[in-house]
PDB file of C-alpha atoms in Angstrom:
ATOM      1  CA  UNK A   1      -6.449-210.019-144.872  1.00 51.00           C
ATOM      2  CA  UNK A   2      -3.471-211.352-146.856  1.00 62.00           C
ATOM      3  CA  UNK A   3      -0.824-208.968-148.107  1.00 74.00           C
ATOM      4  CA  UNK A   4      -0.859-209.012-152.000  1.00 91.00           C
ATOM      5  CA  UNK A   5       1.769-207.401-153.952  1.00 96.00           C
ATOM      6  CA  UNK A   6       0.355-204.075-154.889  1.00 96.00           C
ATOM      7  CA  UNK A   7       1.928-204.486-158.893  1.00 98.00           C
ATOM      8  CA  UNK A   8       0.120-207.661-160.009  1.00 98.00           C
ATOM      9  CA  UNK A   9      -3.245-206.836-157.668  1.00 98.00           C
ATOM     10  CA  UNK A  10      -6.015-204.772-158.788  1.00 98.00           C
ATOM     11  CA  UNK A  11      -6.619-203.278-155.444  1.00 98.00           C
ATOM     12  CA  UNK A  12      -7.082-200.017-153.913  1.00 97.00           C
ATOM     13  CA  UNK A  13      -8.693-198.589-151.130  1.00 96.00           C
ATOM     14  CA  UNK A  14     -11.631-197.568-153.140  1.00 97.00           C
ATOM     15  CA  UNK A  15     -11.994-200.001-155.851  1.00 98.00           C
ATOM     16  CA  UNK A  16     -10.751-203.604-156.283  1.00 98.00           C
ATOM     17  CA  UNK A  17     -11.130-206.339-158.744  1.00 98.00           C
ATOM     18  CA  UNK A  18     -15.008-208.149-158.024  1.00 98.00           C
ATOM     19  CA  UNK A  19     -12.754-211.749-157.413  1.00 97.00           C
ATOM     20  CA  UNK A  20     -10.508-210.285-154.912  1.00 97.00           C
ATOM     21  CA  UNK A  21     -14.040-209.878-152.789  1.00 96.00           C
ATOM     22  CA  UNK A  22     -13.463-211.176-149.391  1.00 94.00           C
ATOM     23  CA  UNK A  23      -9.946-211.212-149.724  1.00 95.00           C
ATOM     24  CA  UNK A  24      -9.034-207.578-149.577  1.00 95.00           C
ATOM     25  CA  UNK A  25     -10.538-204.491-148.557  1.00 94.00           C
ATOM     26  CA  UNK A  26     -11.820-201.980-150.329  1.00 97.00           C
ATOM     27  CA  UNK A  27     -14.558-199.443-150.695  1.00 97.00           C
ATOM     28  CA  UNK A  28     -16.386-200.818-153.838  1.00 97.00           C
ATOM     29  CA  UNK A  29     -15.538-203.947-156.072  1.00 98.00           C
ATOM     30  CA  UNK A  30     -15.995-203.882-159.802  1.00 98.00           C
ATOM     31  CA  UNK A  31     -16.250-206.627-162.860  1.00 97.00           C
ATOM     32  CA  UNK A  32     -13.438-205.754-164.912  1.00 97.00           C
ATOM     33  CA  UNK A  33     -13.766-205.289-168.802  1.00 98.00           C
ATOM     34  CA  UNK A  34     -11.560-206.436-171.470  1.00 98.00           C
ATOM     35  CA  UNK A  35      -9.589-204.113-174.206  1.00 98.00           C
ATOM     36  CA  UNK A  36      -6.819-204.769-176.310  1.00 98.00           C
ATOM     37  CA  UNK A  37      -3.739-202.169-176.624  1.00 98.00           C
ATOM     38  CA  UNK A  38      -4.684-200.778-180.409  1.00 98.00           C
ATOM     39  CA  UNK A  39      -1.287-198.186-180.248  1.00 98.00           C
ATOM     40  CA  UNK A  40       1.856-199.856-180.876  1.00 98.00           C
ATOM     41  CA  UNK A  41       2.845-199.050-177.075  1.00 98.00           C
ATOM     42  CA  UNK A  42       1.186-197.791-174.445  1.00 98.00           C
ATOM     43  CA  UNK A  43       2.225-196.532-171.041  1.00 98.00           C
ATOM     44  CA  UNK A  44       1.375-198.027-167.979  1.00 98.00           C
ATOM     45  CA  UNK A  45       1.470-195.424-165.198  1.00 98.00           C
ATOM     46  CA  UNK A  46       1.766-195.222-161.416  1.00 98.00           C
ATOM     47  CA  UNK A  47      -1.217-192.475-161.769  1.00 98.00           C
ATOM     48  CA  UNK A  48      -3.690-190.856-163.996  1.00 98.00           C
ATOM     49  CA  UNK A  49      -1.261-188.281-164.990  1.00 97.00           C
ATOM     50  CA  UNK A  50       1.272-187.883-168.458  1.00 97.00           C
ATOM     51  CA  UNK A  51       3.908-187.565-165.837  1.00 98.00           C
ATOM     52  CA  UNK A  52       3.218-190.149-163.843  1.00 98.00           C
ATOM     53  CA  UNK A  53       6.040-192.487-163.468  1.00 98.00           C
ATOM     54  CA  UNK A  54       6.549-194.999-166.094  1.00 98.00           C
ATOM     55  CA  UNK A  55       5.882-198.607-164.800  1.00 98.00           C
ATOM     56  CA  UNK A  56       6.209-200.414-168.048  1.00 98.00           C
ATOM     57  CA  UNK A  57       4.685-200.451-171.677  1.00 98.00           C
ATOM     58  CA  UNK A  58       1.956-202.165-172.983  1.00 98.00           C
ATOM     59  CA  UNK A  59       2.545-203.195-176.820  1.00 98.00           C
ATOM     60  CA  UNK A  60      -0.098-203.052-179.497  1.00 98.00           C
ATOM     61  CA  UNK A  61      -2.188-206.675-179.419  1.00 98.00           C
ATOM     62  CA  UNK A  62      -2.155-207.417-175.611  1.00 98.00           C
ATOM     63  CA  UNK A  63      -5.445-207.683-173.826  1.00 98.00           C
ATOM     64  CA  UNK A  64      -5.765-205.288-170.730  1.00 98.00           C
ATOM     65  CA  UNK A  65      -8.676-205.999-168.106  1.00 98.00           C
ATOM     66  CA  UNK A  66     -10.149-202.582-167.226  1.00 98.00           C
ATOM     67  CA  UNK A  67     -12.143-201.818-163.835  1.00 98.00           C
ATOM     68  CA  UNK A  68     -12.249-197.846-164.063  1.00 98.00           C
ATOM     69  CA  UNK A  69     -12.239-195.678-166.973  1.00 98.00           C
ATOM     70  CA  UNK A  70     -12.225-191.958-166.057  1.00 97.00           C
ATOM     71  CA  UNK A  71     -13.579-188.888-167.260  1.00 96.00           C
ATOM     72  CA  UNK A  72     -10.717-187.866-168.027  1.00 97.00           C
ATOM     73  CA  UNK A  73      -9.467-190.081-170.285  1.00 98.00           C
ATOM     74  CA  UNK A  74      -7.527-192.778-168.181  1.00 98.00           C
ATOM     75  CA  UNK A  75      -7.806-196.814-167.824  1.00 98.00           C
ATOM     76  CA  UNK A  76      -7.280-198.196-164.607  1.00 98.00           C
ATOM     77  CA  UNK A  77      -6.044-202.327-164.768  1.00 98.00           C
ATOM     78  CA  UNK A  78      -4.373-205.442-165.367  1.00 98.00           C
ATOM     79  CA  UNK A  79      -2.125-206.583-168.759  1.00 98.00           C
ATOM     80  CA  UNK A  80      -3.281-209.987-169.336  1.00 98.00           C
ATOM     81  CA  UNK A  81       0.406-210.670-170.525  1.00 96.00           C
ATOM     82  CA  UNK A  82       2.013-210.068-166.916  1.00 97.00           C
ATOM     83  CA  UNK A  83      -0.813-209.238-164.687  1.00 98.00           C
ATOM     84  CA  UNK A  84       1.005-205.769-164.404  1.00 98.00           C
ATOM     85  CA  UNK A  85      -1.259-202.986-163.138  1.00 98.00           C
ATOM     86  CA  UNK A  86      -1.921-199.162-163.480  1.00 98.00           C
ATOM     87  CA  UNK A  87      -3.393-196.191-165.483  1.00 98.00           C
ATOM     88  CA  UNK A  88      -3.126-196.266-168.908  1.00 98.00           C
ATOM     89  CA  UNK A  89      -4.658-193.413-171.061  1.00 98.00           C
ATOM     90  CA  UNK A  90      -7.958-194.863-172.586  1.00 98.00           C
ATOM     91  CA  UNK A  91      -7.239-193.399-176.282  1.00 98.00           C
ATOM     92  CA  UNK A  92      -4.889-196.272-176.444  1.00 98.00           C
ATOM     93  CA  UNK A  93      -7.236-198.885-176.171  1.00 98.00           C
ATOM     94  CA  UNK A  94     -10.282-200.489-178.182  1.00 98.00           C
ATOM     95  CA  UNK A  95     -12.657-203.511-177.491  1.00 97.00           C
ATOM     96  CA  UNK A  96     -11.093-206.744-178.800  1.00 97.00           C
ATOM     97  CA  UNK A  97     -10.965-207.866-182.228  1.00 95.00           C
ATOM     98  CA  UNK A  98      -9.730-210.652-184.341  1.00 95.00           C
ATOM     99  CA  UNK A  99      -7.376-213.053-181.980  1.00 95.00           C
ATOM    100  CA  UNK A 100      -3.652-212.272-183.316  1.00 97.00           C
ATOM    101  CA  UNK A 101      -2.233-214.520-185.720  1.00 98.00           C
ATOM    102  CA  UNK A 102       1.336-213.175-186.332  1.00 98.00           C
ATOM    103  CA  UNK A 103       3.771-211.307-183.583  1.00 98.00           C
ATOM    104  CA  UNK A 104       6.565-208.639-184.739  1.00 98.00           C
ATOM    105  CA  UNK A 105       9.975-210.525-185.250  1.00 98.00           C
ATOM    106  CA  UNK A 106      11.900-206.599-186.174  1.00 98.00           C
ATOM    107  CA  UNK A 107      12.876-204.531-183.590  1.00 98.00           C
ATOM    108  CA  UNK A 108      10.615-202.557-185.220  1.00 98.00           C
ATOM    109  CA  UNK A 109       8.225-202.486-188.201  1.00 98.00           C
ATOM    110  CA  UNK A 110       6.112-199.744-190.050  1.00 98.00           C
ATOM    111  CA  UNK A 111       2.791-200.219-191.014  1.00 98.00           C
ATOM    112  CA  UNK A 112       1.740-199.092-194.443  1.00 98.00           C
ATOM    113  CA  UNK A 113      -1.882-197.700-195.385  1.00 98.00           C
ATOM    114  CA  UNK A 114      -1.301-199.412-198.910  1.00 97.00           C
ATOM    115  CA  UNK A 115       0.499-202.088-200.818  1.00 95.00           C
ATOM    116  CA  UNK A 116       3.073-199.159-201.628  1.00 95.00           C
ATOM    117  CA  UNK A 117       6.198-198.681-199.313  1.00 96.00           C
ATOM    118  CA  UNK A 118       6.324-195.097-200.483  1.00 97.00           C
ATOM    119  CA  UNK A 119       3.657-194.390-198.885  1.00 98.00           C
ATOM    120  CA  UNK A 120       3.966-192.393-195.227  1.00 98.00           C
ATOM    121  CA  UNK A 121       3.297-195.401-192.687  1.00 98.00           C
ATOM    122  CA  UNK A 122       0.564-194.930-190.386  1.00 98.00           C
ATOM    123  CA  UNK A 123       2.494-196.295-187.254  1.00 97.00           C
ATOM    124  CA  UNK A 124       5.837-198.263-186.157  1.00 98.00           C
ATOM    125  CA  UNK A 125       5.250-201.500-184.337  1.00 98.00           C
ATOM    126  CA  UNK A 126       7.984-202.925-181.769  1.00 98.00           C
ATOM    127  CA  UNK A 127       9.187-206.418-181.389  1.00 98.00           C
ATOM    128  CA  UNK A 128       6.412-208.244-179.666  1.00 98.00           C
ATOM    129  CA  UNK A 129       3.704-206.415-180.578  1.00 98.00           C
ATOM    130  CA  UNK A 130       0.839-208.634-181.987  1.00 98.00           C
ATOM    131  CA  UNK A 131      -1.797-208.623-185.212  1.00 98.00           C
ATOM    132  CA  UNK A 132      -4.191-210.261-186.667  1.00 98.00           C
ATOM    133  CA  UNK A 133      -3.597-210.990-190.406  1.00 98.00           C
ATOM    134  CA  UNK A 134      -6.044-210.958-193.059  1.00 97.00           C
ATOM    135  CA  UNK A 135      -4.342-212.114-196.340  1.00 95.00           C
ATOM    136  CA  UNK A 136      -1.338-211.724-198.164  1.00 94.00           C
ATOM    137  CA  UNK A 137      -0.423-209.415-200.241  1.00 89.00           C
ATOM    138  CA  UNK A 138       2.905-210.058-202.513  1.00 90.00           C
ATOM    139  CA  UNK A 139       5.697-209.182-199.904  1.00 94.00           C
ATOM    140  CA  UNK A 140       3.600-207.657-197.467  1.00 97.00           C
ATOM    141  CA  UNK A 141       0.262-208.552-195.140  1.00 97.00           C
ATOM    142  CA  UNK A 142      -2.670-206.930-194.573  1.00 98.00           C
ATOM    143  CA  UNK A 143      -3.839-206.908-190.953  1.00 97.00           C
ATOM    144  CA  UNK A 144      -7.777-206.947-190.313  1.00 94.00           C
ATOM    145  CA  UNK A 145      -7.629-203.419-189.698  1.00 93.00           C
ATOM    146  CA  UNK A 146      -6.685-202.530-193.627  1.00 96.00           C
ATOM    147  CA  UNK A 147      -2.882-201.940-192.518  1.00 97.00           C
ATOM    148  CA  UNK A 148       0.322-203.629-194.881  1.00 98.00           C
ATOM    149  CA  UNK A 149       2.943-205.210-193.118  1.00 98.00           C
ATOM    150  CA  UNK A 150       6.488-206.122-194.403  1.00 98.00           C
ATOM    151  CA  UNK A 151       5.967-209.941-194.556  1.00 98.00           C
ATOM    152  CA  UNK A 152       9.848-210.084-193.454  1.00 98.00           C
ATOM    153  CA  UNK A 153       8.993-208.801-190.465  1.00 98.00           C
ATOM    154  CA  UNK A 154       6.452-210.823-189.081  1.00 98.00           C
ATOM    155  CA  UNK A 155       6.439-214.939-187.395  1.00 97.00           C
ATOM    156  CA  UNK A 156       3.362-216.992-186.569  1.00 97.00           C
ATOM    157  CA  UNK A 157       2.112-216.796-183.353  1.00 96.00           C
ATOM    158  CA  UNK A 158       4.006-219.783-181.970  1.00 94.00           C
ATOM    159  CA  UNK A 159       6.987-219.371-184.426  1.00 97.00           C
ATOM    160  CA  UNK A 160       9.657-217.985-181.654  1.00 97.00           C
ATOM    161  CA  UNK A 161      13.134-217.332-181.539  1.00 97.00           C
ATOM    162  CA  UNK A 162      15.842-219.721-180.432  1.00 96.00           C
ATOM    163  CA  UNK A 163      18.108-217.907-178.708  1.00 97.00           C
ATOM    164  CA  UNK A 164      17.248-215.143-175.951  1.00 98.00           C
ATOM    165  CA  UNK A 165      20.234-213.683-175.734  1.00 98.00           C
ATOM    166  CA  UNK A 166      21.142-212.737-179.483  1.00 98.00           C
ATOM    167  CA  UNK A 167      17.104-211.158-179.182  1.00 98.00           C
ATOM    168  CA  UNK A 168      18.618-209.373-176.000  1.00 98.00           C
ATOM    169  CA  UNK A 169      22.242-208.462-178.314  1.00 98.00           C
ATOM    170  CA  UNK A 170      19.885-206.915-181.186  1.00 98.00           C
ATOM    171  CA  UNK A 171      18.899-203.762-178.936  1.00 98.00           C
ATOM    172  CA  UNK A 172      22.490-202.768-177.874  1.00 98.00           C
ATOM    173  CA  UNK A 173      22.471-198.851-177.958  1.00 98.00           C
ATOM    174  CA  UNK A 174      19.130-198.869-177.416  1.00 98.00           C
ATOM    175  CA  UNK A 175      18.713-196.164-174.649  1.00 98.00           C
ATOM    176  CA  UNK A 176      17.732-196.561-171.328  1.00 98.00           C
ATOM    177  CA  UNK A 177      14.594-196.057-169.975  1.00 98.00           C
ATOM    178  CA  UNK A 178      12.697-197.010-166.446  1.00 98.00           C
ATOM    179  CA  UNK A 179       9.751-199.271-167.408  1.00 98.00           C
ATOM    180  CA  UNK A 180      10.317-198.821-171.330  1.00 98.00           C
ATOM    181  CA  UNK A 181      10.227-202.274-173.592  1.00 98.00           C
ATOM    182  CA  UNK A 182      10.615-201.238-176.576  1.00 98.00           C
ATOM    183  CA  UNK A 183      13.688-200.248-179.265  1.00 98.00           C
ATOM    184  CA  UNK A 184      12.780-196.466-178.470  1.00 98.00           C
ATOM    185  CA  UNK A 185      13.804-197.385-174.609  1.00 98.00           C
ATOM    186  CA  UNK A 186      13.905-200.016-172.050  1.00 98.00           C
ATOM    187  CA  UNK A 187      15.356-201.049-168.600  1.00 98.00           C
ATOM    188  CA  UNK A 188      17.035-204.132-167.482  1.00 98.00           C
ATOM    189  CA  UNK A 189      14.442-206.584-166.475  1.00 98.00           C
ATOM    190  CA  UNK A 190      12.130-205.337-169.802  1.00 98.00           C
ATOM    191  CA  UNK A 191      15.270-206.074-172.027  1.00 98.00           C
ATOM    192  CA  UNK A 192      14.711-209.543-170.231  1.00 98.00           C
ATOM    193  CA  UNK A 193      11.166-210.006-170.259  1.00 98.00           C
ATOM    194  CA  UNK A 194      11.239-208.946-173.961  1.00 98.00           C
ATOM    195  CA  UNK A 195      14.241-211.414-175.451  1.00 98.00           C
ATOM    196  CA  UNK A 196      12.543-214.017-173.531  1.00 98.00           C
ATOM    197  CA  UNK A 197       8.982-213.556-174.790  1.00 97.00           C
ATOM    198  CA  UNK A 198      10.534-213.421-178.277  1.00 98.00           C
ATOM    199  CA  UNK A 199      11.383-217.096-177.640  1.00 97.00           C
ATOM    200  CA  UNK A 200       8.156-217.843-176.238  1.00 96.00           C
ATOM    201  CA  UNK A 201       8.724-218.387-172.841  1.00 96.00           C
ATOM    202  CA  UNK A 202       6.725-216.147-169.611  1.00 95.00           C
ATOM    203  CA  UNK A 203       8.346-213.782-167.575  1.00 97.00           C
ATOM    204  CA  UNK A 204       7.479-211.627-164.871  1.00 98.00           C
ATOM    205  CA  UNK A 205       8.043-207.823-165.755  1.00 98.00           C
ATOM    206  CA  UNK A 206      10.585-207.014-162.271  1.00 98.00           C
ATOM    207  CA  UNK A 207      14.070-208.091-161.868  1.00 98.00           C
ATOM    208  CA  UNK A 208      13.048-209.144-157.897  1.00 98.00           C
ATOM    209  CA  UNK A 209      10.421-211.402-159.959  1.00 98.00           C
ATOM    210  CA  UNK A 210      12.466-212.619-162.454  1.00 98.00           C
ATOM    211  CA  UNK A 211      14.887-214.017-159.574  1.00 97.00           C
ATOM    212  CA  UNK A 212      12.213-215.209-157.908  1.00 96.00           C
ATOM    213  CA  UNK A 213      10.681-217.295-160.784  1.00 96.00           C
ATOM    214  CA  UNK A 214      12.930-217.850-163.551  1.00 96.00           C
ATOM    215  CA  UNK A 215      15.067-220.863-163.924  1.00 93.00           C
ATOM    216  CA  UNK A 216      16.843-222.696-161.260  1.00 92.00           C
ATOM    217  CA  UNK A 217      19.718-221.356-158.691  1.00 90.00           C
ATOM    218  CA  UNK A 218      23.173-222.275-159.650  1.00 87.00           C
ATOM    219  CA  UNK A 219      24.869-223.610-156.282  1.00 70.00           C
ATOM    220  CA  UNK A 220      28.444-221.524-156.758  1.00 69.00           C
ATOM    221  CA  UNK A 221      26.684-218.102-157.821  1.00 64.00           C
ATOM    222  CA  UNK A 222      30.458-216.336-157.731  1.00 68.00           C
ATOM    223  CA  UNK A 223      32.250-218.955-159.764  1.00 74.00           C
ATOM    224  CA  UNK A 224      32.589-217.317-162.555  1.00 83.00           C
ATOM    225  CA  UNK A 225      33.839-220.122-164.778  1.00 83.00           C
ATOM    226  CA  UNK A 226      30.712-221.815-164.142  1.00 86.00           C
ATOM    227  CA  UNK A 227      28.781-219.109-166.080  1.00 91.00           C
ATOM    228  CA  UNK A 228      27.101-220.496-169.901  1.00 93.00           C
ATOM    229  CA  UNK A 229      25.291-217.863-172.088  1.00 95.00           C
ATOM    230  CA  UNK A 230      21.578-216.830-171.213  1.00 96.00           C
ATOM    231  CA  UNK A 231      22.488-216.916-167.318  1.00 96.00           C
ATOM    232  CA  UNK A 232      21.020-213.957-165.723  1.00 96.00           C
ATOM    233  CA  UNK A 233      22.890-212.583-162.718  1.00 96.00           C
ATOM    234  CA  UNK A 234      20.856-210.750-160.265  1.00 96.00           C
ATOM    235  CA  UNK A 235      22.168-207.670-158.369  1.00 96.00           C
ATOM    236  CA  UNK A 236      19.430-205.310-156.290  1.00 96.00           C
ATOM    237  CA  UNK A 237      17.146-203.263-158.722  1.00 96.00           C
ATOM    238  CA  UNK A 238      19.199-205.301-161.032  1.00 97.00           C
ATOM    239  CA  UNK A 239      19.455-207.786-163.884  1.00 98.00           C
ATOM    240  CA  UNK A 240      22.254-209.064-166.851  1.00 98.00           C
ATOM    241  CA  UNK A 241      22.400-211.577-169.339  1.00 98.00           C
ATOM    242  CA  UNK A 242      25.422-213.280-169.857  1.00 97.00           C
ATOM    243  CA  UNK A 243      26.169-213.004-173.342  1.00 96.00           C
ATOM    244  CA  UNK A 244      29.427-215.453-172.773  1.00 85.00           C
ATOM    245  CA  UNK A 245      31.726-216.670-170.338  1.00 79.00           C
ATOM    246  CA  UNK A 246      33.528-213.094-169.681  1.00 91.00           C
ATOM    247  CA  UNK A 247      30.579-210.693-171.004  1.00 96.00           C
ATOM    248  CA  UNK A 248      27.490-209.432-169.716  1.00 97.00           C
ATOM    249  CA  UNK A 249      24.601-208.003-171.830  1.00 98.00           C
ATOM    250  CA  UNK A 250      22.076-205.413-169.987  1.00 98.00           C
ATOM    251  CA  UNK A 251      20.501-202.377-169.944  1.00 98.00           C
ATOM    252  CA  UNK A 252      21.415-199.417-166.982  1.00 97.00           C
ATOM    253  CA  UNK A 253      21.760-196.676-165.946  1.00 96.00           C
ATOM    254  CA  UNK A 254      25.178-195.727-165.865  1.00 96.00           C
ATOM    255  CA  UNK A 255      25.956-196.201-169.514  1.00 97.00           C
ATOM    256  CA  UNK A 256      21.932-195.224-170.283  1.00 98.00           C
ATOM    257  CA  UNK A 257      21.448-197.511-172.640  1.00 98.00           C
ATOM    258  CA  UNK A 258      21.797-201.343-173.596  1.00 98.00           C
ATOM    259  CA  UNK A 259      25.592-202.349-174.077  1.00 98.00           C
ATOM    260  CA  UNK A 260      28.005-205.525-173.848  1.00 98.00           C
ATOM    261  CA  UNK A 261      30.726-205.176-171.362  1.00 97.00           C
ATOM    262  CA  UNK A 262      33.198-207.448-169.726  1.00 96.00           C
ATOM    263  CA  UNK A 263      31.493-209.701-167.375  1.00 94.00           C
ATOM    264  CA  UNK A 264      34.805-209.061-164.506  1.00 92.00           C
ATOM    265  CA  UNK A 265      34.550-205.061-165.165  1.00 93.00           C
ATOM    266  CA  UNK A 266      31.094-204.550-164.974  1.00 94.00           C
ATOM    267  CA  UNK A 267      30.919-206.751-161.597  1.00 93.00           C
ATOM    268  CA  UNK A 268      33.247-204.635-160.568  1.00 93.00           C
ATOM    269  CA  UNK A 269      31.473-201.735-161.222  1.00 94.00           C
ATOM    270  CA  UNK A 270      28.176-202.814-159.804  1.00 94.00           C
ATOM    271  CA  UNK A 271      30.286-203.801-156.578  1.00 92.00           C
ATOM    272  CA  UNK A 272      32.449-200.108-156.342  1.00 93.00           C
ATOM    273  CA  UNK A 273      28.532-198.361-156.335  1.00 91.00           C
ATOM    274  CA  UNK A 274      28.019-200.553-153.245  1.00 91.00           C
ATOM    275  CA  UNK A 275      25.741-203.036-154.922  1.00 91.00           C
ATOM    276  CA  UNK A 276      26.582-206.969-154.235  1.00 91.00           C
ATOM    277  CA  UNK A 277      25.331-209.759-156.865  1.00 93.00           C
ATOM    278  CA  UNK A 278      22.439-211.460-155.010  1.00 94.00           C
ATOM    279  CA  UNK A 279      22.459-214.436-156.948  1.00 94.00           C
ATOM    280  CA  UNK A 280      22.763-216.135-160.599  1.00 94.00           C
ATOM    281  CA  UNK A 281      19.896-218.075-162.307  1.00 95.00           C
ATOM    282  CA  UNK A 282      20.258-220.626-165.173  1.00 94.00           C
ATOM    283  CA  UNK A 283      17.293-220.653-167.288  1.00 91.00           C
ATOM    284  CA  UNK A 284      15.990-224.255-168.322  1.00 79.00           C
ATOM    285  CA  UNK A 285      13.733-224.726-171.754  1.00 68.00           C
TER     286      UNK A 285
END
């Protein structure tokens, strides 16, 4: 049998997606079902457990194939999105409704249970997250689901950013958090994979993956005057934007949250921790 990496393959040694059938090994095999995410984020866990570690989020609109649902209360599969997997607790899922027509363009939105914006919101939405839009309603929308929308805050499905990296500049301060995606917390490669879904273009959820797959290898990787905004520079465990020729835009750990630095200091930095840049990727739209 072919190794498989364990993140993006619904497999395990009891159950396993019914196509990976003769290509891994496991004790039963199972057709998967699909859900949407109906919170405006849920978890995606390592286990069945609330403290489980966090592997990333899924936001509110994204399809999820499911091949176990448990008693107690926990999804186990896939996000459609990035073919992520893990446990995810059911309560934050629902069978599939109208296809989205609109994505969040805010960091984040609220979501009104009347034309009124006095009225308490129902639930805050991050960037990303997708609906499906009934009608218009003055300044707001109404999604299919009876909820208004700030109009403002919302772009046709289709109608994406320009520019990654001033997406990527909008969540400075944000804090940190391992596997989070949204403005209440995210890490390095989900500050990534978030700015560059905002412009419409795929990427894999891991920093290893992004350097794997995104854009093309630039040939003198520690030439810093070769650097253009929207590089990404690739350490261990580690990813950065560059915002400009002597900044860097990321999310870690040792400032815990999302800042710009000086491109030459925070090298540094990563270098004194004993951490080497692995190599530097130029994206190409």
């Amino acid at each position: 049998m072919r190794a498989f990496d364990p993140r993006l393959t619904p497999a395990r040694a009891d159950l396993a997606a019914k196509h990976l059938e003769g290509t891994v090994q496991a004790a039963r095999f199972a057709d998967g079902r699909e859900y949407e995410v109906a919170a405006p984020q849920v978890p995606l866990r390592t286990a069945p457990r609330p403290d489980a570690p966090l592997l990333t989020e899924a936001l509110k609109g994204e399809r999820v194939i499911v091949y176990e649902e448990t008693q107690e209360g926990w999804a186990w599969g896939q996000l459609k999105t990035d073919s992520y997997v893990g446990y995810m607790p059911g309560s934050g899922l629902a069978p599939p409704g109208a296809a989205p027509t609109h994505r969040v363009a805010a960091l984040r939105t609220l979501v009104f249970p009347g034309p009124s914006i006095k009225l308490p919101p129902v639930e805050a939405l991050p960037l990303g997250a997708t609906l499906a839009i009934a009608r218009t309603a003055d300044r707001m929308v109404v999604t299919h689901a009876g909820g208004y929308v700030p109009a403002a805050h919302l772009r046709p499905i289709g109608d994406y950013e320009v520019d990654f990296v001033a997406v990527a500049e909008r969540f400075v301060g944000v804090p940190y958090l391992w596997g989070g995606k949204t403005a209440l917390g995210l890490d390095c490669s989900g500050l990534v994979q978030t700015a560059l879904g905002a412009c419409g273009m795929s990427c894999p959820r891991d920093s290893d993956m992004q350097e794997a797959a995104l854009g093309g290898p630039l040939a003198t990787p520690g030439d810093f005057s070769a650097l253009i905004r929207g590089d990404l520079m690739f350490w261990k465990g580690h990813v950065a934007i560059v915002g400009g020729r002597d900044s860097l835009i990321h999310a870690n750990a040792f400032h815990m949250a999302v800042v710009i630095e000086p491109l030459a200091a925070a090298v540094a930095r990563i270098r004194s921790a004993g951490a080497e840049m692995t190599s530097v990727r130029r994206i190409i739209r």
